[in-house]
Tab-separated table of C-alpha atoms in Angstrom:
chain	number	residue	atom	x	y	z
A	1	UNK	CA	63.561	108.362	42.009
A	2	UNK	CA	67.401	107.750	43.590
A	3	UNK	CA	68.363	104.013	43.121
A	4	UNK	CA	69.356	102.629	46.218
A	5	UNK	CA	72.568	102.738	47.681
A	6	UNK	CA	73.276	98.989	47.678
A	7	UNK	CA	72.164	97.239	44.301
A	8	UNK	CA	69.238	94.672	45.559
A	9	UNK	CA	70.701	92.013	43.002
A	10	UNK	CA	73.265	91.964	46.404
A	11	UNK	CA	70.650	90.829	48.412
A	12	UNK	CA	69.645	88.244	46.423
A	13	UNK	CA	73.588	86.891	46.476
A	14	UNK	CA	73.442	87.010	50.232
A	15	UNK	CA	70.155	85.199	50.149
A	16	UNK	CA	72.077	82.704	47.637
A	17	UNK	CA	75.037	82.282	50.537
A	18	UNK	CA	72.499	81.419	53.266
A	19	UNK	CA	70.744	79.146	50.807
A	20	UNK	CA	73.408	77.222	49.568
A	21	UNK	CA	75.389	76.918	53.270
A	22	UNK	CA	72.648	74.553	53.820
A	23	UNK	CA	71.875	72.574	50.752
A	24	UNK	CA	72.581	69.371	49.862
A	25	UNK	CA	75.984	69.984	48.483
A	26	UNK	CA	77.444	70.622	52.076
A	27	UNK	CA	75.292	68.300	53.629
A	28	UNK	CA	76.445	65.403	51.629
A	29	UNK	CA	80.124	66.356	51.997
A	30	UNK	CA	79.193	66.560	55.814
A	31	UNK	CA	78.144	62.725	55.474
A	32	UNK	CA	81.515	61.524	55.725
A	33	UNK	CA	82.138	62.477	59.590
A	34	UNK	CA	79.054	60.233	60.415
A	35	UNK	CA	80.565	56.880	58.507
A	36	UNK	CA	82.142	56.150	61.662
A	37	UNK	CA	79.269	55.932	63.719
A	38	UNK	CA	76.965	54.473	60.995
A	39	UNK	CA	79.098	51.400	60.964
A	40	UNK	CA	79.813	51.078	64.969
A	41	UNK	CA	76.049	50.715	65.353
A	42	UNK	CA	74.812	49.017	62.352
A	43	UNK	CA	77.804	47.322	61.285
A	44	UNK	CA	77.513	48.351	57.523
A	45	UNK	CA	80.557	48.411	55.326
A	46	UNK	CA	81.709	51.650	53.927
A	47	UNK	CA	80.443	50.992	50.776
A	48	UNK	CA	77.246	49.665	51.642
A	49	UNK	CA	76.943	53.339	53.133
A	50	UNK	CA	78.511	55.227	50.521
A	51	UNK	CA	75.463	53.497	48.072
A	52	UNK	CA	73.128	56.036	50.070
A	53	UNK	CA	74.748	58.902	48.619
A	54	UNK	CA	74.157	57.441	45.073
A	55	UNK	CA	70.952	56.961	45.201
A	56	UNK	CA	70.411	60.121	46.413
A	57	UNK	CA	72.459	62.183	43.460
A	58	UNK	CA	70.782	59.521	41.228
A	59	UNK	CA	67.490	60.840	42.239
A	60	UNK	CA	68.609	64.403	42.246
A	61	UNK	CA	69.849	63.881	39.225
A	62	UNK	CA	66.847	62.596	37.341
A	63	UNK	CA	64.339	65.504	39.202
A	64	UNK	CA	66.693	68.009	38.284
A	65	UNK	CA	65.862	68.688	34.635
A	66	UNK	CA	61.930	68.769	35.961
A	67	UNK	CA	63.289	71.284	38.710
A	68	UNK	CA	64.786	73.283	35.505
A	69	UNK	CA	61.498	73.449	33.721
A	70	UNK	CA	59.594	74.415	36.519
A	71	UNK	CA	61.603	77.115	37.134
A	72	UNK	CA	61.838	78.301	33.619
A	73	UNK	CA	57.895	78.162	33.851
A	74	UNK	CA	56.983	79.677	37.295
A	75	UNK	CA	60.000	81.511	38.760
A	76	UNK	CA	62.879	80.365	41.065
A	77	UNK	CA	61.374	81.678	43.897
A	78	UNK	CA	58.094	79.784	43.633
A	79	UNK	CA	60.278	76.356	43.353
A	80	UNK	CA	62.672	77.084	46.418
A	81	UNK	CA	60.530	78.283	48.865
A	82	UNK	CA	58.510	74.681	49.127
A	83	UNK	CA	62.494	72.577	49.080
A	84	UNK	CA	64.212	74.476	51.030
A	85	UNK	CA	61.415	74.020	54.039
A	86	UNK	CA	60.901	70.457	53.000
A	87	UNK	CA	64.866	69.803	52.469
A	88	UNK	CA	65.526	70.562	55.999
A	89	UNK	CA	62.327	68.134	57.380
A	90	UNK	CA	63.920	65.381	55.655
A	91	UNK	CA	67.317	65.498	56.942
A	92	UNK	CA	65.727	65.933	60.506
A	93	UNK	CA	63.587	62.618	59.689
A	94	UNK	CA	67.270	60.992	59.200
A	95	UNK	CA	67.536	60.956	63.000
A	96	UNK	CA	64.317	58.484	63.711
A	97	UNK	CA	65.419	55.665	60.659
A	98	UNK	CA	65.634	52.260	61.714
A	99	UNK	CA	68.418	50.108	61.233
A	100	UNK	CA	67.760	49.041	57.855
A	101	UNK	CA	70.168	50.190	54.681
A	102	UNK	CA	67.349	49.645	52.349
A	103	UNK	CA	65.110	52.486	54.493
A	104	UNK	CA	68.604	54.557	54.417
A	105	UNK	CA	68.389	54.335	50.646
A	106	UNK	CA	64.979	55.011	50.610
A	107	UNK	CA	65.250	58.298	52.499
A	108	UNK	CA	68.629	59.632	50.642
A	109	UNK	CA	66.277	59.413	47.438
A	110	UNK	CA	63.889	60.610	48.199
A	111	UNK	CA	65.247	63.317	49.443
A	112	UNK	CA	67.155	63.702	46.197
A	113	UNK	CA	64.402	64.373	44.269
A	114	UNK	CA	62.934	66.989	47.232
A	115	UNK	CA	66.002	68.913	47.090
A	116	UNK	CA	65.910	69.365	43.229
A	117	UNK	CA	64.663	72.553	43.635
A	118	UNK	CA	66.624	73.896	46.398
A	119	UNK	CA	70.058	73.043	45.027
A	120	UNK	CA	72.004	76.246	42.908
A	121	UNK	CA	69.535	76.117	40.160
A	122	UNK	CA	66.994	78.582	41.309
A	123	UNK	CA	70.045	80.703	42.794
A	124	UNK	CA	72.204	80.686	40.064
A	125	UNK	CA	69.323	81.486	37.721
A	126	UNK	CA	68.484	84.680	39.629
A	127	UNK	CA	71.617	85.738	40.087
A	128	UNK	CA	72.272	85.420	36.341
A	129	UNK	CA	69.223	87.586	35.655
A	130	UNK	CA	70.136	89.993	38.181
A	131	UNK	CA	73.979	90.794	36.711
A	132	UNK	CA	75.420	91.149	33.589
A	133	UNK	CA	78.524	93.276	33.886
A	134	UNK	CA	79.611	91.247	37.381
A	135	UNK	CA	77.645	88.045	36.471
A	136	UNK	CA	81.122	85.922	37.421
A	137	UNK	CA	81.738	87.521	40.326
A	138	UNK	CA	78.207	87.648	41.606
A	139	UNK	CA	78.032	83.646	40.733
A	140	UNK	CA	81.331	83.188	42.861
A	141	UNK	CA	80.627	85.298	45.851
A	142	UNK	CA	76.804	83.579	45.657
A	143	UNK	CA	78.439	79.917	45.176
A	144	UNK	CA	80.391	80.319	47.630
A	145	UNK	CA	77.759	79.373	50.398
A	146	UNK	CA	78.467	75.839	49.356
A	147	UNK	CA	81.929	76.474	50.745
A	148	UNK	CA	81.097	78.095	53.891
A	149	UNK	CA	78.572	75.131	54.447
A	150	UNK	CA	81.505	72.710	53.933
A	151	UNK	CA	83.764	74.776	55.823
A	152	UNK	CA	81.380	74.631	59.034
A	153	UNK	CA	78.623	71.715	59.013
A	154	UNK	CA	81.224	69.083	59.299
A	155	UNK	CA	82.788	70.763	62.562
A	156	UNK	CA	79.422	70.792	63.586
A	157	UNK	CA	78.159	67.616	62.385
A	158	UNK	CA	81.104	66.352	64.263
A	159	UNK	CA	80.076	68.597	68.146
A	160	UNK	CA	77.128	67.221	67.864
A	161	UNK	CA	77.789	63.887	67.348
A	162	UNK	CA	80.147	63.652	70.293
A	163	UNK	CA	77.505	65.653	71.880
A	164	UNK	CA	74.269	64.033	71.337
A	165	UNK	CA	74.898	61.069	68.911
A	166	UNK	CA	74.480	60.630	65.499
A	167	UNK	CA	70.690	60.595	65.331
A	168	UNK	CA	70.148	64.030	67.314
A	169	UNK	CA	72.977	65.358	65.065
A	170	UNK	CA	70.549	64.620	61.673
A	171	UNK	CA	67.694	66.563	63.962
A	172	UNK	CA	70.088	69.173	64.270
A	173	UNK	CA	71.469	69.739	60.792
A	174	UNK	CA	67.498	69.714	59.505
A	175	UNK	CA	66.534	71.862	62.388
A	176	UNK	CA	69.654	74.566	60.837
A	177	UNK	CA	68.126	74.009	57.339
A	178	UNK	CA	64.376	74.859	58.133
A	179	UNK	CA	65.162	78.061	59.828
A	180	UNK	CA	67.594	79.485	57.294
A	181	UNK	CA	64.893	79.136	54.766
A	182	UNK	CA	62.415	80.467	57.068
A	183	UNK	CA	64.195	83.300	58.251
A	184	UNK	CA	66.850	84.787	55.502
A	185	UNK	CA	66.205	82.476	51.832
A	186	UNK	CA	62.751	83.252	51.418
A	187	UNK	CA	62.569	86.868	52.635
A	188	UNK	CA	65.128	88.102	50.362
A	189	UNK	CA	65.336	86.050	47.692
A	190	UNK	CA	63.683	87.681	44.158
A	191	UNK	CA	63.562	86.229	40.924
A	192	UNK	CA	64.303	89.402	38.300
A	193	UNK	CA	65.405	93.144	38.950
A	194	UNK	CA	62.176	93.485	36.684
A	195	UNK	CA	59.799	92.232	39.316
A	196	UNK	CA	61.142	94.850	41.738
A	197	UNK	CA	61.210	97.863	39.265
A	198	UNK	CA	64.737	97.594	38.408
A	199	UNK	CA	67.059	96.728	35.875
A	200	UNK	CA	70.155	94.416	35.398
A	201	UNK	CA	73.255	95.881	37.258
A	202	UNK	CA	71.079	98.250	37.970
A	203	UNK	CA	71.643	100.801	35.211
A	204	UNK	CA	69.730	102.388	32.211
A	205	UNK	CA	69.178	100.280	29.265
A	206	UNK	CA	71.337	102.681	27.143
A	207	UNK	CA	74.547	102.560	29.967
A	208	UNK	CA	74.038	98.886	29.754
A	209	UNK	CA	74.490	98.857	25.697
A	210	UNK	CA	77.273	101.289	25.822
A	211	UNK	CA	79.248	99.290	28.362
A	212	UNK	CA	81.074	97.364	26.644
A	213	UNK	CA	79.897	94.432	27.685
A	214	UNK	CA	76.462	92.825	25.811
A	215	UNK	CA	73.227	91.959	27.387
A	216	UNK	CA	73.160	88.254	27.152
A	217	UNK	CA	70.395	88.242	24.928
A	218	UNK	CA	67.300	85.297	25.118
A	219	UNK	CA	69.614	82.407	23.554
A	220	UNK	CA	68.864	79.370	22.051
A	221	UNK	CA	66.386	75.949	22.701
A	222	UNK	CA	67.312	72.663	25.207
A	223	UNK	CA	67.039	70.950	21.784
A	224	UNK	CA	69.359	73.602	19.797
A	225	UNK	CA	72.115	73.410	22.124
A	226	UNK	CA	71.901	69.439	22.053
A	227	UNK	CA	73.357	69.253	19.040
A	228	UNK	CA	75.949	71.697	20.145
A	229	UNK	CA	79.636	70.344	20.531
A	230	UNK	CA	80.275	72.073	23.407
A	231	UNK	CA	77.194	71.194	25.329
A	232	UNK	CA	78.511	67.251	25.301
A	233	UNK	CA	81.894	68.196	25.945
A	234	UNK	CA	80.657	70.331	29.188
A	235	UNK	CA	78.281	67.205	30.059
A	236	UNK	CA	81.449	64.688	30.104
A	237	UNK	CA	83.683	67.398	32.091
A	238	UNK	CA	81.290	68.318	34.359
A	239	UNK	CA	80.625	64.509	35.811
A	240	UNK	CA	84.260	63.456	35.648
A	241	UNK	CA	85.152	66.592	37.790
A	242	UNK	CA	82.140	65.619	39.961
A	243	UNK	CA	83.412	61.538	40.595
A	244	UNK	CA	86.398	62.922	40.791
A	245	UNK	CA	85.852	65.550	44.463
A	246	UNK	CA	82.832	64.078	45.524
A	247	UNK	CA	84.082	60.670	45.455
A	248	UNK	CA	86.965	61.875	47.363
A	249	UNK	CA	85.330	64.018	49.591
A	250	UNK	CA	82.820	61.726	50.457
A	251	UNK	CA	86.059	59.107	52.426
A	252	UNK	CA	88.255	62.126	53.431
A	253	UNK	CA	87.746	61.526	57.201
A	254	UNK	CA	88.260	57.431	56.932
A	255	UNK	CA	91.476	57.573	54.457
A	256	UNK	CA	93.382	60.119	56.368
A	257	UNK	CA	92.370	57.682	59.318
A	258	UNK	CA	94.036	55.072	58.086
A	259	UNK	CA	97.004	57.140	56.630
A	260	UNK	CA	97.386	57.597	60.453
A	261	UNK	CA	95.958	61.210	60.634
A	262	UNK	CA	93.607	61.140	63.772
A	263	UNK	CA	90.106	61.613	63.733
A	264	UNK	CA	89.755	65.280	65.177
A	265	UNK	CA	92.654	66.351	62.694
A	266	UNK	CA	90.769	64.429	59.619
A	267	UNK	CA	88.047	66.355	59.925
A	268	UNK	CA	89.860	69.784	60.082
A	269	UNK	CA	91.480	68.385	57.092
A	270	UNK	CA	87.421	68.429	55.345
A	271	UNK	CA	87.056	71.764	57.050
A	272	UNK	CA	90.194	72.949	55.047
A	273	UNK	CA	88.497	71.558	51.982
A	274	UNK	CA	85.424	73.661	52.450
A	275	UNK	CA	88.025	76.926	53.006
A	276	UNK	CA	89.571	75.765	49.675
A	277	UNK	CA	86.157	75.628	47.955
A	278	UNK	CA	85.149	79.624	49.473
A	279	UNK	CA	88.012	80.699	48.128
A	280	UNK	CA	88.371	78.547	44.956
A	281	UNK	CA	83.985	80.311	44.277
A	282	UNK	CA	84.752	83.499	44.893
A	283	UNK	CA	88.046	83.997	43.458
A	284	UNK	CA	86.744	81.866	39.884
A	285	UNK	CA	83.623	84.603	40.042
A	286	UNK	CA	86.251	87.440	39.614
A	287	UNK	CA	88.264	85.505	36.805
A	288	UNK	CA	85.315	85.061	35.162
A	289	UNK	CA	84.922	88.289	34.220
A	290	UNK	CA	87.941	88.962	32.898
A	291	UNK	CA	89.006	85.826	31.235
A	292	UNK	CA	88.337	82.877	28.509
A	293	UNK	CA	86.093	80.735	30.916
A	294	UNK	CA	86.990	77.466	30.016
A	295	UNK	CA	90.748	78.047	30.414
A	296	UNK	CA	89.741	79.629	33.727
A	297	UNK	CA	88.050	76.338	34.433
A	298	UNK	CA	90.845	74.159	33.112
A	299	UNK	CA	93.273	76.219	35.811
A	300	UNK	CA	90.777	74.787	39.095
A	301	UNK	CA	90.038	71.552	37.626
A	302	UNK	CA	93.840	70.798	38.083
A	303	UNK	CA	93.672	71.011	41.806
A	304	UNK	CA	91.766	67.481	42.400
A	305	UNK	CA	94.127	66.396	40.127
A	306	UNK	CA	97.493	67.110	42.436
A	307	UNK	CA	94.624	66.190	45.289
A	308	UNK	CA	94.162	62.461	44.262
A	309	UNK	CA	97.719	62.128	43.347
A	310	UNK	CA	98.936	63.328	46.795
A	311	UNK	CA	96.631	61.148	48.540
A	312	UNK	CA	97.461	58.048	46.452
A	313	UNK	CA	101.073	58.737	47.573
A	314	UNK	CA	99.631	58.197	51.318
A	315	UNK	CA	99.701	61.822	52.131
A	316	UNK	CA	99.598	62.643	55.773
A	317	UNK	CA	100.545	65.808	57.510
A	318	UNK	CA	100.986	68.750	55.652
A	319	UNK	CA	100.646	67.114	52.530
A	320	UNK	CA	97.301	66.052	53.671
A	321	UNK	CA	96.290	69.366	53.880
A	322	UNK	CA	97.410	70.371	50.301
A	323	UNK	CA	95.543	67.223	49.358
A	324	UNK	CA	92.556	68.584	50.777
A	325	UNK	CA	92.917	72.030	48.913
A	326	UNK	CA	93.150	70.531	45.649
A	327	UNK	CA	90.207	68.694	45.878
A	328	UNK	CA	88.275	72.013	47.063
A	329	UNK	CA	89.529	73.893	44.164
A	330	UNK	CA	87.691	71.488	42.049
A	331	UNK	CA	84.602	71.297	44.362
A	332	UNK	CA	84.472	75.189	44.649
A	333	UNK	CA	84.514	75.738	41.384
A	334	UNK	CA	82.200	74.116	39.162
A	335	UNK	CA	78.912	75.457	40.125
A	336	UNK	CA	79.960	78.376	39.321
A	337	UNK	CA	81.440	77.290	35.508
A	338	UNK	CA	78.145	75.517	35.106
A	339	UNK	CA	75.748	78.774	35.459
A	340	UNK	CA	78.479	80.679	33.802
A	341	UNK	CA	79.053	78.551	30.745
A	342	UNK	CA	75.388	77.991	30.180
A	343	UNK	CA	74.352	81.946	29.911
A	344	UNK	CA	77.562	82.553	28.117
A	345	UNK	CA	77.383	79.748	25.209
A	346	UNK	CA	73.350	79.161	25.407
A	347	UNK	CA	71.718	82.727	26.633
A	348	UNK	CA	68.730	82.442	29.663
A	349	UNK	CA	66.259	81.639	27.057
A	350	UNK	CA	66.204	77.934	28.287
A	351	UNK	CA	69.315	78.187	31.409
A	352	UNK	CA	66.707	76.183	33.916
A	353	UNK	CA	66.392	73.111	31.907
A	354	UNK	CA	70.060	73.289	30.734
A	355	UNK	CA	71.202	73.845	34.046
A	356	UNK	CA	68.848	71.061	35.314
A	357	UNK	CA	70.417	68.888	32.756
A	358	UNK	CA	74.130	69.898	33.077
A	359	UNK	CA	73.772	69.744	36.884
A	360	UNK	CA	71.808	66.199	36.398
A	361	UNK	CA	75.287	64.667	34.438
A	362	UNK	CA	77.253	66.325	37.516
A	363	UNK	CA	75.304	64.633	40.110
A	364	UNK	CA	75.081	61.240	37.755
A	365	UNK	CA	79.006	61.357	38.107
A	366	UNK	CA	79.140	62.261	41.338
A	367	UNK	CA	76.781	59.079	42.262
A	368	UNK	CA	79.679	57.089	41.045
A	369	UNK	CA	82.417	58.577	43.143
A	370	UNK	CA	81.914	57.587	46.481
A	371	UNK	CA	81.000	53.620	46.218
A	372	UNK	CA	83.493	53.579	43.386
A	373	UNK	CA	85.717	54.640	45.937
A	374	UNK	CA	83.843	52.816	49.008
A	375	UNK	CA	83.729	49.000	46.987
A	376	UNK	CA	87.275	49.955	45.997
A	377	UNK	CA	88.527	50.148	49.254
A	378	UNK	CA	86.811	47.075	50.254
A	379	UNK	CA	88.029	45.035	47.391
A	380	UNK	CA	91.523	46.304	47.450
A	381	UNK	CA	91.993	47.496	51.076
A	382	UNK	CA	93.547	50.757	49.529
A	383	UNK	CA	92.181	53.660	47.992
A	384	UNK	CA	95.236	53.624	45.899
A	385	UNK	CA	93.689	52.457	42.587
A	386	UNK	CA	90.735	54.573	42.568
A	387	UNK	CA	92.460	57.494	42.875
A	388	UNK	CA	94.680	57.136	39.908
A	389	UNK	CA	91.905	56.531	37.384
A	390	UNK	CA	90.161	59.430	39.026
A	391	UNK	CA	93.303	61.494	38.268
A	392	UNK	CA	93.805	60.372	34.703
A	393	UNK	CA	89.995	60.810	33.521
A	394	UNK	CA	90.117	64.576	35.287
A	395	UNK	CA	92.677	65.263	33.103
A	396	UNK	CA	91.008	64.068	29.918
A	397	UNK	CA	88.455	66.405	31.021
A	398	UNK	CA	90.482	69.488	31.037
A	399	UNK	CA	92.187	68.318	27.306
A	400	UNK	CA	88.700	68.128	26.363
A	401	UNK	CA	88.013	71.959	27.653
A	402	UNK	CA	91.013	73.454	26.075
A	403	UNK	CA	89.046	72.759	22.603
A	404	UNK	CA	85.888	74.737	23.334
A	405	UNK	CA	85.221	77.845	20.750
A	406	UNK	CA	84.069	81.283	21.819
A	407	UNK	CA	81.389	82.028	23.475
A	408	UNK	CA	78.269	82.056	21.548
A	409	UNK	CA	75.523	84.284	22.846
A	410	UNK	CA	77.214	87.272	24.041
A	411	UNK	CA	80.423	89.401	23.780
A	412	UNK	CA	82.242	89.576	27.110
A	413	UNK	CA	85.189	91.190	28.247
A	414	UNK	CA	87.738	88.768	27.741
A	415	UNK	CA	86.364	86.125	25.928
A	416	UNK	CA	87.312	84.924	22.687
């Protein structure tokens, strides 16, 4: 029988795209163009709001190593196709929430613990059982949904807004969610090449062995790579990096306000982030492959770096802008690093619980960032402060990277 012309591994990445345009990761960035309005009607600070976003990544974060063992146990598919639908009811419920913070709160978590399953876990899992040869570069073009989704759902966070009002805007967004999953996620997505009569990278086992490139084989235990040094040096990097852009992200829009920027060209500015991340996913995937992935990492990771230090400086302007693409260099790249580094150093023997855990110490840092940076402001009246410590930890992180050994489960092109 003639393979088909286009690999269906593909298929699944475009499935991964659609899927992860409209998960939480966008949506949570998106949050920041509806501060504004939050506090004209309610009159909440911008920490008080900012709290919302903790508790959900705090909630996310605890559900995620369940989400991991789930789908280790049944499949990715069989774990996404419930979240997805349910992800995108929950966002629409947003719009009917009284004008309590405590029912906000209450609705951000749990809706972190609904989304569990629909965040890159299940997709990056897939796609990491689907390639071998390409694995980076199918992870990057497949991540890089997140980045479209941050590149558009603000814009259109923002239309509707001015359209309809804030509430009608939630409807909206949830509305989007539901019918991606409905109509593209769930039809394509597939959880092995095995369960469709085909192989990974679609080739013969004995073209696969002579490639040059190993089959990742089954890898170790959750508990074996515990007492791994690099597992608790990825655990630290991975939530610095994540208080580091989310915290930022999450008060883009107000602190280029009151650098003087204006609100329509703030928001651009958060679009320009979301460019940043597409390119910053995709372009990782294809280094990936061909370099040591941790110094590949380092190389992104220094983007929210120059970020936070440019907008500690007050940048406005153009500077603004290159402010904005540092941060989405960081934001666009560490999905991608996480999936990778796991089936490199640990094998798929056990990737959903690591994953769930790895992604659980990213969201656990990224529940810091934004009231960190929120209370900040409203102690200091100046992001100023925050910003520098986030700078200075994010480069511990990338100190701490540069020590990491070779990779441990497989022989890759380019590693060490």
């Amino acid at each position: 029988m003639n393979s088909p012309r286009v690999f269906y591994g593909w298929w699944v990445v475009v499935a991964t795209v659609v899927g992860l345009m409209v998960c939480n990761g966008p949506v949570i960035y998106s949050t920041t163009v509806f501060i504004p309005p939050l506090i004209d009607e309610f009159g909440w600070g911008r920490g008080d709001i900012s709290l919302a976003l903790t508790f959900h990544m705090l909630a996310n974060a605890i559900a995620m190593p369940i989400a991991g063992t789930l789908v280790d146990r049944f499949g990715a598919r069989r774990v996404l196709t419930p979240t997805i639908l349910a992800w995108g009811l929950g966002i629409a419920l947003i719009s009917i929430i009284p004008g309590s913070l405590w029912a906000l709160y209450a609705i951000f978590f749990i809706l972190g613990i609904i989304t569990s399953g629909a965040t890159p876990l299940p997709y990056s899992r897939a796609i990491s059982a689907w390639f071998n040869r390409r694995r980076g570069l199918a992870l990057g073009v497949g991540m890089s949904g997140t980045g479209l989704g941050t590149l558009l759902l603000p814009v259109l966070s923002q239309q509707l807004i001015e359209g309809f009002g804030w509430r009608l805007a939630f409807a909206g967004i949830g509305a989007l969610i539901f019918a991606a999953g409905i109509l593209i996620v769930i039809p394509l997505f597939r959880n092995t090449p095995e369960e469709s009569g085909l192989t990974v990278d679609n080739l013969p086992v004995n073209q696969q062995l002579d490639s040059g490139l190993q089959i990742t084989p089954p890898g170790i235990t959750t508990e074996a790579a515990l007492r791994t040094r690099e597992f608790w040096i990825m655990a630290f990097a991975f939530s610095v990096v994540a208080m580091t852009v989310i915290g930022t992200a999450a008060h883009m829009v107000p602190m280029l306000v009151d650098h003087g920027v204006t609100p329509g060209n703030a928001v651009i500015n958060v679009s320009v982030m979301g460019f940043s991340l597409l390119f910053a996913r995709v372009w990782a995937g294809y280094l990936l492959d061909r370099y040591f992935a941790p110094y590949v990492a380092i190389g992104f990771i220094c983007g929210p770096i120059v970020g936070c230090l440019l907008l500690a400086g007050g940048a406005a302007g153009p500077l603004a802008v290159v402010a904005a693409i540092g941060i989405g260099l960081g934001i666009g790249a560490e999905v991608d690093f996480i999936a990778y580094l796991i089936s490199r150093y640990f094998g798929l023997k056990s990737f959903g619980v690591l994953y769930g855990i790895f992604f659980g110490t990213f969201l656990v840092g990224g529940s810091v960032g934004p009231p960190l940076m929120g209370y900040g402001y409203d102690l200091w009246s100046t992001y100023i402060f925050v910003l520098y410590f986030f700078a200075a930890v994010t480069l511990i992180a990338c100190v701490l990277l540069a020590t990491l050994g070779p990779y441990q489960s497989a022989t890759v092109d380019g590693g060490r």
